[in-house]
């Protein structure tokens, strides 16, 4: 029995990394998936692979920094499949800089993508969920950096701490509309996001691994199962939760 048969899931930033893994996993569980992002060709390739495995998926263009583009993408998803049951706010960017030299533009870029973008995607999808009257589920991809202060990551940490807070606010506000809002806060995951930082010399993965209690970074496949649980029928009493999957990082209190 497929866990998400006939549901419609929209996933932002689904062209690679965690977003791609979520799209493939949700499609495998019977959900129609809408991959929303800027890398249209990459998302179409993923949709073709999903179709090849018997699933159903479509790509829509969306820049989460642009509220008009968010509204248009959500409308397009609703036009394609009639509704959105599940929204996963996954799109995100990293921002590493000494705080004394962090530019106004870089600060706004991180906050605009990781926090403002998440809020307006929640708003656009929730408007449809509320109009339809059957509720829905929102999952925000946060980070352990929303909890642990990390030097040279002021904008990124602030954006993820803000994401945790809007998760709780919206959960409380939209509970009466039957919309559940939760967040997953991963520790370091071995994705292109991390490979990019490594290439730029902004991350020493060997010393990092020594500081993670489990001694390694996580894989995206170790995150998708929790998203599936949060979206499914067994999590109907779960809302406003921020759940860490981090190899013991936050338990140990590392920075
Ligand atoms: N990789 C990690 O170690 C890690 C750890 C904790 C949290 N996260 C979070 O997980 C999420 C996914 O990370 P990932 O590692 O897969 O990163 P990634 O860089 O591989 O993927 C991010 C995706 O977001 C998209 N994106 C960026 N800006 C966008 C915009 N303005 N509009 C639309 N799409 C946009 C990118 O094109 C890409 O598809 C992010 O929110 C990130 O903060 C990642």
PDB file of C-alpha atoms in Angstrom, residues 8 109 238:
ATOM      1  CA  UNK A   8      -0.140  16.164  -4.534  1.00  0.00           C
ATOM      2  CA  UNK A 109      20.029  37.005  -0.256  1.00  0.00           C
ATOM      3  CA  UNK A 238       1.955  16.320  14.864  1.00  0.00           C
TER       4      UNK A 238
END
